[in-house]
Amino acid sequence: MDESPPGGSSEPEGGGPRSPSAPRCARLRAVEPVLLLATLALGVQNPLLTQYLWARLDNGTAGGEGGGGCGGNGSGSGAPAGQEDLEASVAHWNLYINLAGFFVGLFSVTLFGPWSDHAGRRPVLILPAVGMALQAATYLLVMYLQLPVPYLLLGRILSGLSGDYNLILAGCFAYVADVSDRRARTFRVAILEACLGLAGMAASIIGGQWRKAEGYLAPFWLVFAAGLCAALYAAFCLQESVLQRQQGRLFTLRHYMAVYRLYTAPSRGRTWKKLALYSLAFFLVITVHFGTRDILILYELSSPLCWGSDLIGYGSAAHYLTYLTSLAGLWLLQKCMEDTWVAELGLLSNILGLGVIALAATTPLMFTGYGLLFLSITATPVIRSKLSKLVDETEQGALFAAVACTEGLCSLVATGVFNSLFPASLHFMKGFPFLFGAVVLLFPAAILGWIEIQDSKPEYSHFEDLPSPIQEAAD
């Protein structure tokens, strides 16, 4: 980017586009509450929306106590009559609702992300939080007025137009890149990702128990309030991290070109290959995360598990707990190995966990699969940090816009592939999508390992110039 500090002064240790005379007050520079609130809203909303669709499409009622796929304790060996049709219908509506937001959000994120390099990070945190609140308000209207299910698409589109949750992620990670020390960035990014797990775990327990006690309406009011609080915090409490802000047009192709130039600028040299390979690895990892998460609730609702909303809540909490265990694992393993090999262990943990879940027919085996995922999130903060270190400190906004664009594409592909694969595989192996995800993760593991091996070669290249012992003896 061309917004370098006046007089060519070097960046401060925090590494953001800041003026040398800017105040160093650290008060209200914590972006974590925005991510916590937004993740709380998303964590409550997504499982309950799937259960709401199940109850609505099965019984034609919005406020019933439905949400358990089989009405039993999970001991049944076969699916009730008509359940496969219901599973396919819910999976397809999940697909339609997600596609409605992702098609719009993919372009919104890549527009607002680079714009934040000029306008600041706070606007790109406020806007999507407001959009999430509007989406929850639309869902509440559908439930109160018993509107047809297609009206849910309207709320999803409103959220997508404002950038959706992916823009909040991009803004938060760019904010952390602005204020963090380059040397400690991997762990700082991991802390931010741990916030995802903390909020998601709380949301899963609260959402499942609250829905069981009072139905769907009260939890969705919490979703609305969390989105609104995130917007208010970003607007009135959060200090801006980009202090050299400039006025500029929002609707211009320059913002898209800023993302494009990250990978194509001649000055990049061979760095663009690493950017492309790390982006590909990130795409595959996040696609599997999103895709398997989308169908987990449906997998647990139906036979043979037949979980109710309470067990679904505990299962989601166990899934989100992996963010915290991954943070602890990253902190410990960084003391004895390179970040890349920590990420490789995380991918191995993910592969093993998905393999067990694919074969789970009982509740204990399902929770065993969740337990094996205890390091599964270590790969994403490592890849984000390595991407961040490949670009200049003044290009973090454009970089995380590219990452957000990748995440939006991940959501699109994951929703299309896994929500289509699940109903298609019901007749031969219900857990096949999880097995498919485990196989896909072998590719990013190979990419990360290859880059690390190639990077380690120059460290020993100087030995090639030394004479051999035989030559020394001859001399």
Short mmCIF file of C-alpha atoms in Angstrom, two decimals:
data_model
loop_
_atom_site.label_atom_id
_atom_site.label_comp_id
_atom_site.label_asym_id
_atom_site.label_seq_id
_atom_site.Cartn_x
_atom_site.Cartn_y
_atom_site.Cartn_z
CA MET A 1 0.00 0.00 0.00
CA ASP A 2 1.12 3.58 -0.51
CA GLU A 3 0.18 4.98 2.90
CA SER A 4 3.66 4.92 4.45
CA PRO A 5 4.46 7.02 7.50
CA PRO A 6 5.62 10.56 6.79
CA GLY A 7 9.34 10.92 6.27
CA GLY A 8 9.77 7.16 5.85
CA SER A 9 9.91 6.55 9.57
CA SER A 10 9.91 2.95 10.65
CA GLU A 11 6.90 1.21 12.07
CA PRO A 12 6.61 0.85 15.84
CA GLU A 13 6.91 -2.55 17.45
CA GLY A 14 3.15 -3.09 17.35
CA GLY A 15 3.38 -3.02 13.55
CA GLY A 16 0.46 -0.92 12.29
CA PRO A 17 0.15 2.15 10.06
CA ARG A 18 0.40 4.64 12.93
CA SER A 19 1.80 8.12 13.23
CA PRO A 20 5.01 8.47 15.29
CA SER A 21 3.27 11.07 17.42
CA ALA A 22 0.23 8.87 18.08
CA PRO A 23 -0.62 8.26 21.75
CA ARG A 24 0.49 4.93 23.15
CA CYS A 25 -2.49 4.45 25.45
CA ALA A 26 -3.49 0.78 25.33
CA ARG A 27 -6.91 1.37 26.91
CA LEU A 28 -9.82 0.13 24.80
CA ARG A 29 -7.55 -1.49 22.22
CA ALA A 30 -9.08 -4.91 22.97
CA VAL A 31 -11.00 -6.16 19.94
CA GLU A 32 -11.78 -9.49 21.60
CA PRO A 33 -15.21 -8.41 22.97
CA VAL A 34 -16.44 -7.77 19.42
CA LEU A 35 -15.42 -11.26 18.34
CA LEU A 36 -16.80 -12.83 21.53
CA LEU A 37 -20.22 -11.21 21.10
CA ALA A 38 -20.43 -11.95 17.38
CA THR A 39 -19.40 -15.57 17.91
CA LEU A 40 -21.91 -15.88 20.75
CA ALA A 41 -24.64 -14.72 18.39
CA LEU A 42 -23.54 -17.09 15.63
CA GLY A 43 -23.04 -20.00 18.03
CA VAL A 44 -26.56 -19.69 19.41
CA GLN A 45 -28.16 -19.06 16.02
CA ASN A 46 -26.79 -21.78 13.75
CA PRO A 47 -27.68 -24.94 15.73
CA LEU A 48 -31.10 -23.54 16.68
CA LEU A 49 -31.86 -22.58 13.09
CA THR A 50 -31.25 -26.17 11.98
CA GLN A 51 -33.48 -27.47 14.79
CA TYR A 52 -36.12 -24.85 13.93
CA LEU A 53 -36.12 -25.98 10.30
CA TRP A 54 -36.42 -29.60 11.47
CA ALA A 55 -39.43 -28.80 13.68
CA ARG A 56 -41.02 -26.48 11.12
CA LEU A 57 -40.69 -28.80 8.14
CA ASP A 58 -41.66 -31.87 10.17
CA ASN A 59 -44.60 -30.58 12.24
CA GLY A 60 -45.51 -27.33 10.54
CA THR A 61 -45.13 -25.50 13.85
CA ALA A 62 -42.53 -22.98 15.01
CA GLY A 63 -42.70 -23.21 18.76
CA GLY A 64 -42.94 -26.90 19.49
CA GLU A 65 -40.52 -28.89 21.56
CA GLY A 66 -39.18 -30.60 18.45
CA GLY A 67 -35.51 -30.81 17.79
CA GLY A 68 -34.82 -34.43 18.67
CA GLY A 69 -34.56 -36.39 15.45
CA CYS A 70 -36.08 -39.67 16.63
CA GLY A 71 -37.97 -38.90 19.79
CA GLY A 72 -36.04 -41.54 21.71
CA ASN A 73 -32.77 -41.96 23.50
CA GLY A 74 -30.78 -42.98 20.53
CA SER A 75 -31.13 -46.73 20.91
CA GLY A 76 -33.01 -47.22 17.70
CA SER A 77 -31.17 -48.95 14.89
CA GLY A 78 -33.12 -47.65 11.95
CA ALA A 79 -34.53 -44.36 10.78
CA PRO A 80 -38.29 -43.82 11.18
CA ALA A 81 -40.44 -43.71 8.08
CA GLY A 82 -40.01 -40.47 6.20
CA GLN A 83 -37.01 -39.33 8.26
CA GLU A 84 -34.60 -39.51 5.34
CA ASP A 85 -36.84 -37.18 3.33
CA LEU A 86 -36.95 -34.77 6.27
CA GLU A 87 -33.15 -34.90 6.67
CA ALA A 88 -32.69 -34.15 2.98
CA SER A 89 -35.18 -31.28 3.12
CA VAL A 90 -33.50 -29.65 6.13
CA ALA A 91 -30.05 -30.07 4.54
CA HIS A 92 -31.27 -28.45 1.32
CA TRP A 93 -32.81 -25.47 3.14
CA ASN A 94 -29.59 -25.02 5.07
CA LEU A 95 -27.86 -24.96 1.71
CA TYR A 96 -30.25 -22.38 0.23
CA ILE A 97 -30.06 -20.06 3.25
CA ASN A 98 -26.28 -20.18 3.39
CA LEU A 99 -25.89 -19.67 -0.34
CA ALA A 100 -28.12 -16.59 -0.19
CA GLY A 101 -25.71 -14.94 2.24
CA PHE A 102 -22.45 -16.29 0.88
CA PHE A 103 -22.98 -15.12 -2.70
CA VAL A 104 -23.56 -11.57 -1.46
CA GLY A 105 -21.03 -11.68 1.39
CA LEU A 106 -18.20 -12.87 -0.84
CA PHE A 107 -18.20 -9.54 -2.68
CA SER A 108 -18.99 -7.41 0.37
CA VAL A 109 -16.03 -8.70 2.35
CA THR A 110 -13.56 -8.07 -0.45
CA LEU A 111 -14.96 -4.55 -0.82
CA PHE A 112 -15.00 -3.53 2.84
CA GLY A 113 -11.75 -5.28 3.85
CA PRO A 114 -9.28 -3.21 1.75
CA TRP A 115 -11.36 -0.10 2.43
CA SER A 116 -10.50 -0.49 6.10
CA ASP A 117 -6.85 0.30 5.28
CA HIS A 118 -8.04 3.84 4.52
CA ALA A 119 -11.20 4.28 6.60
CA GLY A 120 -10.07 2.32 9.67
CA ARG A 121 -11.03 -0.97 11.30
CA ARG A 122 -13.97 0.21 13.39
CA PRO A 123 -16.39 0.77 10.46
CA VAL A 124 -15.85 -2.78 9.19
CA LEU A 125 -16.63 -4.11 12.66
CA ILE A 126 -19.74 -2.01 13.23
CA LEU A 127 -21.41 -2.71 9.88
CA PRO A 128 -21.46 -6.54 9.95
CA ALA A 129 -22.49 -6.57 13.63
CA VAL A 130 -25.52 -4.45 12.73
CA GLY A 131 -26.19 -6.82 9.82
CA MET A 132 -26.18 -9.83 12.15
CA ALA A 133 -28.67 -8.07 14.42
CA LEU A 134 -30.94 -7.37 11.43
CA GLN A 135 -30.73 -11.02 10.42
CA ALA A 136 -31.80 -12.12 13.90
CA ALA A 137 -34.67 -9.60 13.81
CA THR A 138 -35.85 -11.08 10.51
CA TYR A 139 -35.74 -14.61 11.92
CA LEU A 140 -37.78 -13.46 14.92
CA LEU A 141 -40.43 -12.01 12.62
CA VAL A 142 -40.64 -15.31 10.74
CA MET A 143 -41.14 -17.17 14.02
CA TYR A 144 -43.62 -14.73 15.57
CA LEU A 145 -45.76 -14.36 12.44
CA GLN A 146 -45.35 -17.95 11.19
CA LEU A 147 -44.13 -16.67 7.85
CA PRO A 148 -43.11 -19.19 5.18
CA VAL A 149 -39.60 -20.62 5.50
CA PRO A 150 -38.31 -18.81 2.36
CA TYR A 151 -38.52 -15.52 4.28
CA LEU A 152 -35.47 -16.68 6.23
CA LEU A 153 -33.51 -15.97 3.05
CA LEU A 154 -34.18 -12.25 3.46
CA GLY A 155 -32.38 -12.06 6.80
CA ARG A 156 -29.44 -13.99 5.41
CA ILE A 157 -29.12 -11.59 2.47
CA LEU A 158 -29.21 -8.54 4.78
CA SER A 159 -26.35 -9.99 6.79
CA GLY A 160 -24.42 -10.82 3.62
CA LEU A 161 -24.75 -7.28 2.27
CA SER A 162 -23.13 -5.92 5.44
CA GLY A 163 -20.19 -8.31 5.21
CA ASP A 164 -21.54 -11.02 7.52
CA TYR A 165 -19.49 -12.78 10.20
CA ASN A 166 -16.52 -13.20 7.85
CA LEU A 167 -15.98 -9.43 7.77
CA ILE A 168 -15.93 -9.35 11.58
CA LEU A 169 -13.26 -12.05 11.50
CA ALA A 170 -11.24 -10.12 8.92
CA GLY A 171 -11.54 -6.86 10.86
CA CYS A 172 -10.55 -8.46 14.16
CA PHE A 173 -7.51 -10.26 12.77
CA ALA A 174 -6.38 -7.13 10.90
CA TYR A 175 -6.80 -5.16 14.14
CA VAL A 176 -4.61 -7.67 15.99
CA ALA A 177 -1.99 -7.45 13.22
CA ASP A 178 -2.00 -3.66 13.66
CA VAL A 179 -1.30 -3.75 17.39
CA SER A 180 0.67 -6.98 17.91
CA ASP A 181 4.39 -7.64 18.04
CA ARG A 182 5.50 -9.46 14.90
CA ARG A 183 7.48 -12.01 16.92
CA ALA A 184 4.48 -13.02 19.04
CA ARG A 185 1.86 -12.81 16.31
CA THR A 186 1.17 -16.54 16.03
CA PHE A 187 0.23 -16.85 19.69
CA ARG A 188 -1.73 -13.57 19.65
CA VAL A 189 -3.73 -14.82 16.66
CA ALA A 190 -4.28 -18.09 18.53
CA ILE A 191 -5.65 -16.14 21.50
CA LEU A 192 -8.10 -14.43 19.18
CA GLU A 193 -9.14 -17.80 17.76
CA ALA A 194 -9.53 -19.13 21.30
CA CYS A 195 -12.16 -16.44 21.78
CA LEU A 196 -14.12 -18.23 19.07
CA GLY A 197 -14.09 -21.40 21.13
CA LEU A 198 -14.91 -19.68 24.42
CA ALA A 199 -17.92 -17.84 23.00
CA GLY A 200 -19.01 -20.84 20.94
CA MET A 201 -18.87 -23.17 23.93
CA ALA A 202 -20.99 -20.80 26.03
CA ALA A 203 -23.42 -20.33 23.15
CA SER A 204 -23.85 -24.06 22.67
CA ILE A 205 -24.70 -24.75 26.30
CA ILE A 206 -26.95 -21.70 26.64
CA GLY A 207 -28.73 -22.23 23.35
CA GLY A 208 -29.51 -25.91 23.82
CA GLN A 209 -30.78 -25.62 27.39
CA TRP A 210 -32.70 -22.41 26.73
CA ARG A 211 -34.43 -23.83 23.66
CA LYS A 212 -35.42 -26.93 25.64
CA ALA A 213 -36.90 -24.77 28.40
CA GLU A 214 -38.58 -21.95 26.47
CA GLY A 215 -38.56 -22.76 22.74
CA TYR A 216 -36.85 -20.83 19.96
CA LEU A 217 -37.93 -17.22 20.49
CA ALA A 218 -36.01 -16.34 23.68
CA PRO A 219 -32.61 -17.59 22.41
CA PHE A 220 -33.02 -15.63 19.19
CA TRP A 221 -33.59 -12.47 21.23
CA LEU A 222 -30.15 -13.17 22.72
CA VAL A 223 -28.74 -13.41 19.19
CA PHE A 224 -30.23 -10.00 18.36
CA ALA A 225 -28.89 -8.44 21.57
CA ALA A 226 -25.38 -9.88 21.10
CA GLY A 227 -25.11 -8.49 17.59
CA LEU A 228 -26.33 -5.09 18.71
CA CYS A 229 -23.90 -5.02 21.67
CA ALA A 230 -20.99 -5.90 19.39
CA ALA A 231 -21.86 -2.94 17.16
CA LEU A 232 -22.17 -0.58 20.12
CA TYR A 233 -18.85 -1.69 21.61
CA ALA A 234 -17.05 -1.17 18.29
CA ALA A 235 -18.69 2.22 17.84
CA PHE A 236 -18.23 3.72 21.30
CA CYS A 237 -15.56 1.72 23.20
CA LEU A 238 -12.99 0.45 20.72
CA GLN A 239 -10.01 2.64 19.87
CA GLU A 240 -9.11 2.84 16.20
CA SER A 241 -5.89 1.04 15.25
CA VAL A 242 -5.42 2.78 11.90
CA LEU A 243 -4.62 6.36 12.89
CA GLN A 244 -3.50 7.58 9.45
CA ARG A 245 -6.98 7.41 8.00
CA GLN A 246 -7.77 8.90 4.61
CA GLN A 247 -11.01 9.85 2.96
CA GLY A 248 -11.75 7.69 -0.03
CA ARG A 249 -14.59 6.29 -2.06
CA LEU A 250 -16.06 3.02 -0.89
CA PHE A 251 -17.51 1.79 -4.17
CA THR A 252 -14.42 1.56 -6.36
CA LEU A 253 -12.51 -1.26 -8.02
CA ARG A 254 -9.32 -0.10 -6.26
CA HIS A 255 -10.29 -2.11 -3.20
CA TYR A 256 -10.58 -5.32 -5.22
CA MET A 257 -7.31 -4.53 -7.00
CA ALA A 258 -5.54 -4.15 -3.63
CA VAL A 259 -6.31 -7.81 -2.92
CA TYR A 260 -5.31 -8.83 -6.44
CA ARG A 261 -1.94 -7.04 -6.20
CA LEU A 262 -1.00 -9.06 -3.11
CA TYR A 263 -0.47 -12.07 -5.34
CA THR A 264 0.61 -10.44 -8.61
CA ALA A 265 2.84 -7.42 -7.82
CA PRO A 266 6.27 -7.88 -9.51
CA SER A 267 8.02 -6.79 -6.31
CA ARG A 268 6.75 -9.94 -4.58
CA GLY A 269 9.30 -12.12 -6.31
CA ARG A 270 8.86 -15.73 -5.21
CA THR A 271 6.82 -14.74 -2.17
CA TRP A 272 3.61 -14.95 -4.18
CA LYS A 273 4.07 -18.73 -4.46
CA LYS A 274 4.10 -19.07 -0.69
CA LEU A 275 1.07 -16.77 -0.43
CA ALA A 276 -0.77 -18.91 -2.95
CA LEU A 277 0.19 -22.23 -1.31
CA TYR A 278 -0.63 -21.05 2.21
CA SER A 279 -3.94 -19.67 0.93
CA LEU A 280 -4.73 -23.02 -0.69
CA ALA A 281 -3.90 -24.88 2.52
CA PHE A 282 -6.04 -22.43 4.50
CA PHE A 283 -8.90 -22.88 2.01
CA LEU A 284 -8.88 -26.66 2.38
CA VAL A 285 -8.66 -26.61 6.19
CA ILE A 286 -11.45 -24.05 6.64
CA THR A 287 -13.64 -25.75 4.04
CA VAL A 288 -13.51 -28.98 6.05
CA HIS A 289 -14.13 -27.10 9.31
CA PHE A 290 -17.15 -25.28 7.91
CA GLY A 291 -18.55 -28.25 6.00
CA THR A 292 -18.41 -30.75 8.85
CA ARG A 293 -19.75 -28.18 11.33
CA ASP A 294 -22.74 -27.48 9.08
CA ILE A 295 -23.90 -31.10 9.11
CA LEU A 296 -22.92 -32.05 12.67
CA ILE A 297 -26.27 -30.96 14.14
CA LEU A 298 -28.23 -32.84 11.51
CA TYR A 299 -26.01 -35.90 12.02
CA GLU A 300 -26.70 -35.83 15.77
CA LEU A 301 -30.43 -35.21 15.43
CA SER A 302 -31.05 -38.26 13.27
CA SER A 303 -30.78 -42.01 13.83
CA PRO A 304 -28.83 -43.77 15.30
CA LEU A 305 -27.72 -41.01 17.73
CA CYS A 306 -31.12 -39.27 18.00
CA TRP A 307 -29.79 -36.52 20.28
CA GLY A 308 -32.06 -33.93 21.88
CA SER A 309 -31.23 -30.24 22.25
CA ASP A 310 -29.38 -30.78 25.55
CA LEU A 311 -26.97 -33.35 24.12
CA ILE A 312 -26.56 -31.24 20.99
CA GLY A 313 -25.57 -28.35 23.23
CA TYR A 314 -23.00 -30.45 25.08
CA GLY A 315 -21.64 -31.79 21.80
CA SER A 316 -21.26 -28.30 20.37
CA ALA A 317 -19.57 -27.20 23.60
CA ALA A 318 -17.10 -30.11 23.28
CA HIS A 319 -16.46 -29.10 19.68
CA TYR A 320 -15.78 -25.48 20.64
CA LEU A 321 -13.61 -26.60 23.55
CA THR A 322 -11.02 -27.64 20.96
CA TYR A 323 -10.24 -23.94 20.43
CA LEU A 324 -9.05 -23.68 24.04
CA THR A 325 -7.19 -27.00 24.09
CA SER A 326 -5.55 -26.06 20.79
CA LEU A 327 -4.39 -22.75 22.30
CA ALA A 328 -2.85 -24.57 25.26
CA GLY A 329 -1.27 -27.14 22.95
CA LEU A 330 0.16 -24.44 20.70
CA TRP A 331 1.68 -22.64 23.70
CA LEU A 332 3.34 -25.83 24.94
CA LEU A 333 4.47 -27.24 21.60
CA GLN A 334 5.97 -23.95 20.40
CA LYS A 335 8.63 -24.42 23.09
CA CYS A 336 10.04 -27.50 21.41
CA MET A 337 9.15 -27.37 17.69
CA GLU A 338 8.50 -25.02 14.77
CA ASP A 339 5.03 -23.63 14.18
CA THR A 340 4.60 -25.70 11.02
CA TRP A 341 5.05 -28.99 12.85
CA VAL A 342 2.56 -27.87 15.49
CA ALA A 343 0.10 -27.30 12.64
CA GLU A 344 0.86 -30.78 11.28
CA LEU A 345 0.01 -32.33 14.66
CA GLY A 346 -3.22 -30.31 14.62
CA LEU A 347 -4.15 -31.68 11.20
CA LEU A 348 -3.43 -35.22 12.43
CA SER A 349 -5.73 -34.60 15.40
CA ASN A 350 -8.43 -33.35 13.05
CA ILE A 351 -8.12 -36.37 10.75
CA LEU A 352 -8.37 -38.86 13.61
CA GLY A 353 -11.35 -37.08 15.19
CA LEU A 354 -13.32 -36.91 11.94
CA GLY A 355 -12.58 -40.58 11.27
CA VAL A 356 -14.08 -41.63 14.61
CA ILE A 357 -17.10 -39.33 14.19
CA ALA A 358 -17.76 -40.85 10.76
CA LEU A 359 -18.18 -44.26 12.41
CA ALA A 360 -19.95 -43.10 15.60
CA ALA A 361 -23.18 -44.95 16.28
CA THR A 362 -23.33 -44.33 20.05
CA THR A 363 -23.05 -41.27 22.26
CA PRO A 364 -19.76 -42.32 23.96
CA LEU A 365 -18.09 -42.93 20.59
CA MET A 366 -19.27 -39.54 19.33
CA PHE A 367 -17.73 -37.77 22.31
CA THR A 368 -14.54 -39.81 21.77
CA GLY A 369 -14.37 -38.28 18.31
CA TYR A 370 -14.78 -34.81 19.82
CA GLY A 371 -11.96 -35.59 22.27
CA LEU A 372 -9.56 -36.55 19.47
CA LEU A 373 -10.06 -33.09 17.94
CA PHE A 374 -8.22 -31.49 20.88
CA LEU A 375 -5.45 -30.01 18.67
CA SER A 376 -7.48 -29.54 15.51
CA ILE A 377 -7.52 -25.72 15.55
CA THR A 378 -3.74 -25.18 15.76
CA ALA A 379 -3.34 -25.16 11.97
CA THR A 380 -5.42 -22.03 11.30
CA PRO A 381 -3.58 -19.54 13.56
CA VAL A 382 -0.25 -20.82 12.25
CA ILE A 383 -1.31 -20.28 8.63
CA ARG A 384 -2.78 -16.84 9.39
CA SER A 385 0.43 -15.80 11.11
CA LYS A 386 2.64 -17.06 8.28
CA LEU A 387 0.50 -15.19 5.73
CA SER A 388 0.74 -12.03 7.82
CA LYS A 389 4.53 -12.25 7.97
CA LEU A 390 4.81 -12.56 4.19
CA VAL A 391 3.52 -9.01 3.58
CA ASP A 392 4.49 -5.56 4.78
CA GLU A 393 3.07 -4.19 8.01
CA THR A 394 1.10 -1.61 6.03
CA GLU A 395 -0.63 -4.31 3.95
CA GLN A 396 -2.36 -6.19 6.74
CA GLY A 397 -5.81 -4.89 5.85
CA ALA A 398 -5.54 -6.01 2.23
CA LEU A 399 -4.11 -9.36 3.33
CA PHE A 400 -6.90 -10.16 5.77
CA ALA A 401 -9.41 -9.04 3.16
CA ALA A 402 -7.93 -11.75 0.94
CA VAL A 403 -8.15 -14.21 3.84
CA ALA A 404 -11.77 -13.16 4.42
CA CYS A 405 -12.45 -13.63 0.73
CA THR A 406 -11.00 -17.12 1.03
CA GLU A 407 -13.20 -17.83 4.07
CA GLY A 408 -16.25 -16.63 2.20
CA LEU A 409 -15.36 -18.94 -0.66
CA CYS A 410 -14.78 -21.73 1.87
CA SER A 411 -18.28 -21.23 3.25
CA LEU A 412 -19.74 -21.30 -0.24
CA VAL A 413 -17.91 -24.47 -1.27
CA ALA A 414 -18.37 -26.21 2.09
CA THR A 415 -22.09 -25.52 2.15
CA GLY A 416 -22.53 -26.75 -1.38
CA VAL A 417 -20.38 -29.86 -1.05
CA PHE A 418 -21.15 -31.13 2.44
CA ASN A 419 -24.87 -30.23 2.55
CA SER A 420 -25.28 -31.97 -0.80
CA LEU A 421 -23.05 -34.91 0.10
CA PHE A 422 -24.88 -35.66 3.35
CA PRO A 423 -28.31 -36.51 1.88
CA ALA A 424 -26.66 -38.27 -1.05
CA SER A 425 -24.70 -40.61 1.24
CA LEU A 426 -27.52 -41.54 3.62
CA HIS A 427 -28.21 -44.82 1.81
CA PHE A 428 -24.70 -46.27 2.08
CA MET A 429 -22.84 -44.44 4.92
CA LYS A 430 -24.26 -41.55 6.94
CA GLY A 431 -20.83 -40.52 8.21
CA PHE A 432 -19.21 -40.50 4.77
CA PRO A 433 -18.90 -36.63 4.60
CA PHE A 434 -16.71 -36.69 7.74
CA LEU A 435 -14.51 -39.39 6.23
CA PHE A 436 -14.29 -37.32 3.05
CA GLY A 437 -13.20 -34.29 5.10
CA ALA A 438 -10.46 -36.33 6.80
CA VAL A 439 -9.04 -37.34 3.40
CA VAL A 440 -9.11 -33.73 2.16
CA LEU A 441 -7.00 -32.63 5.15
CA LEU A 442 -4.12 -34.76 3.89
CA PHE A 443 -3.50 -32.18 1.15
CA PRO A 444 -2.89 -29.12 3.40
CA ALA A 445 -0.69 -31.34 5.58
CA ALA A 446 1.44 -32.11 2.52
CA ILE A 447 1.56 -28.41 1.50
CA LEU A 448 2.69 -27.17 4.91
CA GLY A 449 5.31 -29.89 5.23
CA TRP A 450 6.71 -29.23 1.75
CA ILE A 451 7.04 -25.47 2.36
CA GLU A 452 8.77 -26.03 5.70
CA ILE A 453 11.25 -28.48 4.17
CA GLN A 454 12.00 -26.12 1.29
CA ASP A 455 12.49 -23.20 3.69
CA SER A 456 14.94 -25.20 5.80
CA LYS A 457 17.24 -26.01 2.87
CA PRO A 458 18.89 -22.54 2.57
CA GLU A 459 20.02 -22.79 6.18
CA TYR A 460 22.40 -25.59 5.16
CA SER A 461 23.22 -24.49 1.63
CA HIS A 462 26.51 -22.90 2.75
CA PHE A 463 27.90 -26.38 3.49
CA GLU A 464 27.79 -27.11 -0.25
CA ASP A 465 30.52 -24.51 -0.80
CA LEU A 466 32.90 -26.11 1.70
CA PRO A 467 35.62 -28.50 0.37
CA SER A 468 35.24 -32.17 1.14
CA PRO A 469 37.66 -33.87 3.57
CA ILE A 470 39.29 -35.67 0.59
CA GLN A 471 39.91 -32.38 -1.21
CA GLU A 472 41.41 -30.86 1.97
CA ALA A 473 43.76 -33.82 2.33
CA ALA A 474 44.84 -33.50 -1.31
CA ASP A 475 45.56 -29.80 -0.86
#
